Amino acid sequence: MTRSEELPLQGKRILITRAEKQSKAFARRLRELGGEPVHFPVIQITRPADEDPLDAALDRLETFDWLVFTSANGVRHFFRRMDERLQDTRVLQTIRTAAVGPKTAEALKERKLHVLITPEQNHAEALAAALAPAVQPGEEILFPRGNLARRAWLEELELLGCRVTDVVAYETRPRTKGADRMVEQLRAGEVDIVTFTSSSTVHNFIQAIQRVEPDWHMLLDGVKTACIGPSTAAALREKGVEPDAVAEPHSLDGLIQAVTEIAGNE
């Protein structure tokens, strides 16, 4: 048996729905495992249409006790705006920082920030649980987020007496370019596994293919699905599709492992 035949994803065509600029490392890893990445980005990450709320928070950075991030995109766009404003980042050294998971923490460390809290589980509720014993009543928390980020988990911190300021640092927008070709590939059986990395990739993917094929469920007959975490899986179930795998841990590494397990079970 040759080395290529031993690769776990050999001959598998794996659809990537995440934003194009963020999918390079994921696609490279899939190829290393023998898979063939199929790109159909259904979201694009942009700066906010209105940056005044973010600017207002940046104007009073020194008043915050905590800086909390739930995505690497939030980190990148937060610092993008600071850089555009020529704002001195040394003020952040006095603010305690929390990150939802290792990729987000890594993005912060690249900016020379010490991450005080990173929960074991990579999701917002776990971050709230990890923060709860560390915060004090009256403390100010800044949460730079995406426009689609859920806010409900912050209520626990507010019940503890914290003052939470959440501002949009970036926007996730639908992208439908290439939907006709994508539907053709699905009809022809040219996709083996579809990967979803957020609830928005689920919604936008289905919206895009549904515009071309109203009976979109039949396009997924024989196609396996893998989700990066429970909220993404819940979004897929809401559309009537049961995920074949949910990543554990809830990260791209976990998603690659989930895809590999799906391929091994076929």
Coordinates of C-alpha atoms in Angstrom, one line a residue:
M1 CA 0.0 0.0 0.0
T2 CA 1.4 3.4 -1.0
R3 CA 1.6 6.3 1.4
S4 CA -1.1 8.2 -0.5
E5 CA -3.5 5.3 -0.1
E6 CA -3.0 5.3 3.7
L7 CA -4.1 9.0 4.0
P8 CA -7.4 9.1 6.0
L9 CA -9.2 11.5 3.6
Q10 CA -7.9 10.1 0.4
G11 CA -10.4 10.6 -2.4
K12 CA -12.8 12.6 -0.2
R13 CA -14.1 15.9 -1.4
I14 CA -14.8 18.2 1.6
L15 CA -16.8 21.4 1.2
I16 CA -15.5 24.5 3.1
T17 CA -18.2 27.1 3.8
R18 CA -16.2 29.6 6.0
A19 CA -14.9 32.9 4.8
E20 CA -12.3 32.6 2.0
K21 CA -9.5 34.4 3.8
Q22 CA -9.8 32.2 6.8
S23 CA -9.9 28.8 5.0
K24 CA -6.4 28.5 3.8
A25 CA -4.9 26.7 6.8
F26 CA -8.0 24.4 7.0
A27 CA -7.8 23.6 3.3
R28 CA -4.0 22.9 3.5
R29 CA -4.5 20.5 6.4
L30 CA -7.3 18.6 4.5
R31 CA -5.0 18.2 1.5
E32 CA -2.2 16.9 3.8
L33 CA -4.6 14.2 4.9
G34 CA -5.4 13.3 1.3
G35 CA -8.7 15.2 1.0
E36 CA -9.8 17.5 -1.8
P37 CA -11.1 20.9 -0.5
V38 CA -14.1 22.3 -2.3
H39 CA -14.5 26.0 -1.7
F40 CA -17.9 27.7 -1.4
P41 CA -17.5 30.6 1.1
V42 CA -21.0 31.7 2.1
I43 CA -19.9 34.5 4.5
Q44 CA -17.5 37.4 4.3
I45 CA -16.1 39.3 7.2
T46 CA -16.1 43.1 6.9
R47 CA -15.7 46.2 9.1
P48 CA -18.9 47.5 10.8
A49 CA -21.1 49.8 8.9
D50 CA -21.1 52.1 11.9
E51 CA -17.9 52.2 14.0
D52 CA -19.0 55.0 16.3
P53 CA -19.9 52.7 19.2
L54 CA -16.5 50.9 18.9
D55 CA -14.7 54.2 18.8
A56 CA -16.6 55.5 21.9
A57 CA -15.4 52.4 23.8
L58 CA -11.9 52.8 22.5
D59 CA -12.0 56.5 23.8
R60 CA -12.4 55.2 27.3
L61 CA -10.4 52.0 27.3
E62 CA -8.7 52.9 30.6
T63 CA -12.1 52.6 32.4
F64 CA -12.5 48.9 31.6
D65 CA -11.4 46.1 33.9
W66 CA -11.9 43.2 31.5
L67 CA -11.5 42.8 27.7
V68 CA -13.4 39.7 26.5
F69 CA -13.2 38.1 23.0
T70 CA -15.2 35.2 21.6
S71 CA -13.4 35.0 18.2
A72 CA -10.1 35.7 16.5
N73 CA -12.0 38.0 14.1
G74 CA -13.0 40.1 17.1
V75 CA -9.4 40.4 18.1
R76 CA -8.2 41.3 14.6
H77 CA -10.8 44.0 14.0
F78 CA -10.5 45.4 17.5
F79 CA -6.8 46.0 16.9
R80 CA -7.4 47.1 13.3
R81 CA -9.4 50.0 14.6
M82 CA -6.9 50.8 17.3
D83 CA -4.1 50.9 14.6
E84 CA -6.2 53.1 12.3
R85 CA -6.7 55.5 15.2
L86 CA -3.0 55.4 16.0
Q87 CA -4.0 54.4 19.5
D88 CA -1.4 53.4 22.0
T89 CA -1.9 49.7 22.9
R90 CA 0.1 49.9 26.1
V91 CA -3.2 50.9 27.9
L92 CA -4.3 47.3 27.4
Q93 CA -1.6 46.1 29.8
T94 CA -3.7 47.2 32.8
I95 CA -6.9 45.4 31.5
R96 CA -7.4 41.7 32.3
T97 CA -8.2 39.7 29.2
A98 CA -10.3 36.6 28.5
A99 CA -10.6 34.5 25.3
V100 CA -13.1 31.9 24.3
G101 CA -10.6 29.4 23.0
P102 CA -7.0 28.7 21.9
K103 CA -7.2 30.3 18.5
T104 CA -8.6 33.5 20.0
A105 CA -6.0 33.4 22.8
E106 CA -3.3 32.9 20.2
A107 CA -4.5 36.0 18.3
L108 CA -4.2 38.0 21.5
K109 CA -0.8 36.7 22.3
E110 CA 0.4 37.8 18.9
R111 CA -0.5 41.3 20.2
K112 CA 1.7 40.7 23.3
L113 CA -1.3 40.4 25.6
H114 CA -1.4 38.0 28.5
V115 CA -4.7 36.0 28.4
L116 CA -5.8 35.4 32.0
I117 CA -8.8 33.2 31.3
T118 CA -9.4 30.6 28.5
P119 CA -12.1 28.0 29.3
E120 CA -11.6 24.3 28.5
Q121 CA -14.7 24.2 26.3
N122 CA -14.5 26.5 23.3
H123 CA -17.9 28.3 23.5
A124 CA -19.4 31.5 25.0
E125 CA -21.3 29.8 27.9
A126 CA -18.1 28.1 29.1
L127 CA -16.3 31.5 29.0
A128 CA -19.1 33.1 31.1
A129 CA -18.8 30.2 33.6
A130 CA -15.0 30.7 33.8
L131 CA -15.3 34.5 34.2
A132 CA -18.0 34.3 36.9
P133 CA -15.7 33.5 39.9
A134 CA -13.0 36.0 38.7
V135 CA -15.1 39.2 38.3
Q136 CA -16.3 41.6 41.0
P137 CA -19.5 43.6 41.2
G138 CA -19.1 47.0 39.6
E139 CA -16.3 45.9 37.2
E140 CA -16.5 47.1 33.6
I141 CA -16.3 44.5 30.8
L142 CA -15.7 45.4 27.2
F143 CA -16.9 42.8 24.7
P144 CA -15.9 43.6 21.0
R145 CA -18.1 41.2 19.0
G146 CA -19.4 40.3 15.6
N147 CA -22.8 41.6 14.6
L148 CA -24.3 38.1 14.8
A149 CA -22.8 37.1 18.1
R150 CA -25.2 36.0 20.8
R151 CA -25.4 38.3 23.9
A152 CA -27.5 36.1 26.2
W153 CA -24.5 34.5 27.9
L154 CA -23.5 38.0 29.2
E155 CA -26.6 38.2 31.4
E156 CA -24.9 36.0 33.9
L157 CA -22.1 38.5 34.3
E158 CA -24.6 41.4 34.5
L159 CA -26.5 39.5 37.3
L160 CA -23.2 39.4 39.2
G161 CA -23.2 43.2 39.1
C162 CA -20.8 43.8 36.2
R163 CA -21.3 46.5 33.7
V164 CA -21.0 45.0 30.2
T165 CA -20.4 47.1 27.1
D166 CA -20.7 45.1 23.9
V167 CA -19.8 46.8 20.6
V168 CA -19.7 45.5 17.1
A169 CA -16.1 45.2 15.9
Y170 CA -16.8 43.3 12.7
E171 CA -19.8 42.2 10.6
T172 CA -20.5 38.8 9.0
R173 CA -22.4 39.2 5.8
P174 CA -23.8 36.6 3.4
R175 CA -22.0 35.7 0.2
T176 CA -23.9 33.8 -2.5
K177 CA -21.4 33.9 -5.5
G178 CA -21.1 30.5 -7.1
A179 CA -24.3 29.0 -5.8
D180 CA -25.3 27.7 -9.3
R181 CA -22.1 25.8 -9.6
M182 CA -22.3 24.5 -6.0
V183 CA -25.8 23.1 -6.7
E184 CA -24.4 21.4 -9.9
Q185 CA -21.6 19.8 -7.8
L186 CA -24.0 18.5 -5.2
R187 CA -26.4 17.1 -7.8
A188 CA -23.5 15.3 -9.5
G189 CA -22.3 13.8 -6.2
E190 CA -19.1 15.7 -6.3
V191 CA -19.1 16.6 -2.5
D192 CA -18.7 13.9 0.2
I193 CA -18.6 16.0 3.4
V194 CA -19.9 19.6 4.1
T195 CA -18.2 21.4 7.0
F196 CA -19.8 24.2 9.0
T197 CA -17.9 26.6 11.3
S198 CA -20.7 28.8 12.6
S199 CA -24.5 29.1 12.6
S200 CA -24.2 31.8 9.9
T201 CA -22.4 29.4 7.6
V202 CA -25.4 27.0 8.0
H203 CA -28.0 29.6 7.4
N204 CA -26.2 31.2 4.4
F205 CA -25.3 27.9 2.8
I206 CA -28.9 26.7 2.8
Q207 CA -30.2 30.1 1.7
A208 CA -27.8 30.1 -1.2
I209 CA -28.6 26.7 -2.5
Q210 CA -32.3 27.0 -1.8
R211 CA -32.5 30.0 -4.2
V212 CA -31.3 27.6 -7.0
E213 CA -33.0 24.4 -5.8
P214 CA -36.1 24.9 -3.6
D215 CA -36.0 21.2 -2.8
W216 CA -32.5 21.6 -1.3
H217 CA -32.8 18.7 1.1
M218 CA -32.4 16.2 -1.7
L219 CA -29.0 17.8 -2.6
L220 CA -27.6 16.5 0.7
D221 CA -28.7 12.9 0.1
G222 CA -25.6 10.8 0.7
V223 CA -23.6 13.9 1.8
K224 CA -22.2 13.9 5.3
T225 CA -22.1 17.0 7.5
A226 CA -19.7 18.1 10.2
C227 CA -20.2 21.0 12.6
I228 CA -17.6 22.8 14.7
G229 CA -19.7 23.0 17.8
P230 CA -23.1 22.6 19.5
S231 CA -24.6 26.0 18.4
T232 CA -23.6 25.3 14.8
A233 CA -25.1 21.8 15.1
A234 CA -28.3 23.2 16.6
A235 CA -28.6 25.6 13.6
L236 CA -28.3 22.6 11.2
R237 CA -30.9 20.6 13.1
E238 CA -33.3 23.6 13.0
K239 CA -33.1 23.2 9.2
G240 CA -34.1 19.5 9.5
V241 CA -30.6 18.1 9.0
E242 CA -28.9 15.9 11.6
P243 CA -25.2 16.5 11.7
D244 CA -23.1 13.4 11.2
A245 CA -20.4 14.7 13.5
V246 CA -19.8 17.6 16.0
A247 CA -16.2 18.6 16.6
E248 CA -14.7 17.9 20.0
P249 CA -12.9 20.1 20.9
H250 CA -14.9 22.9 19.3
S251 CA -12.1 24.1 17.1
L252 CA -10.7 23.6 13.5
D253 CA -8.5 20.9 14.8
G254 CA -11.5 19.2 16.3
L255 CA -13.4 19.7 13.0
I256 CA -10.6 18.0 11.1
Q257 CA -10.7 15.1 13.5
A258 CA -14.5 14.9 13.0
V259 CA -14.2 14.9 9.2
T260 CA -11.5 12.2 9.5
E261 CA -13.8 10.0 11.7
I262 CA -16.6 10.4 9.2
A263 CA -14.4 9.3 6.4
G264 CA -13.2 6.3 8.4
N265 CA -16.7 5.1 9.1
E266 CA -17.8 5.0 5.5

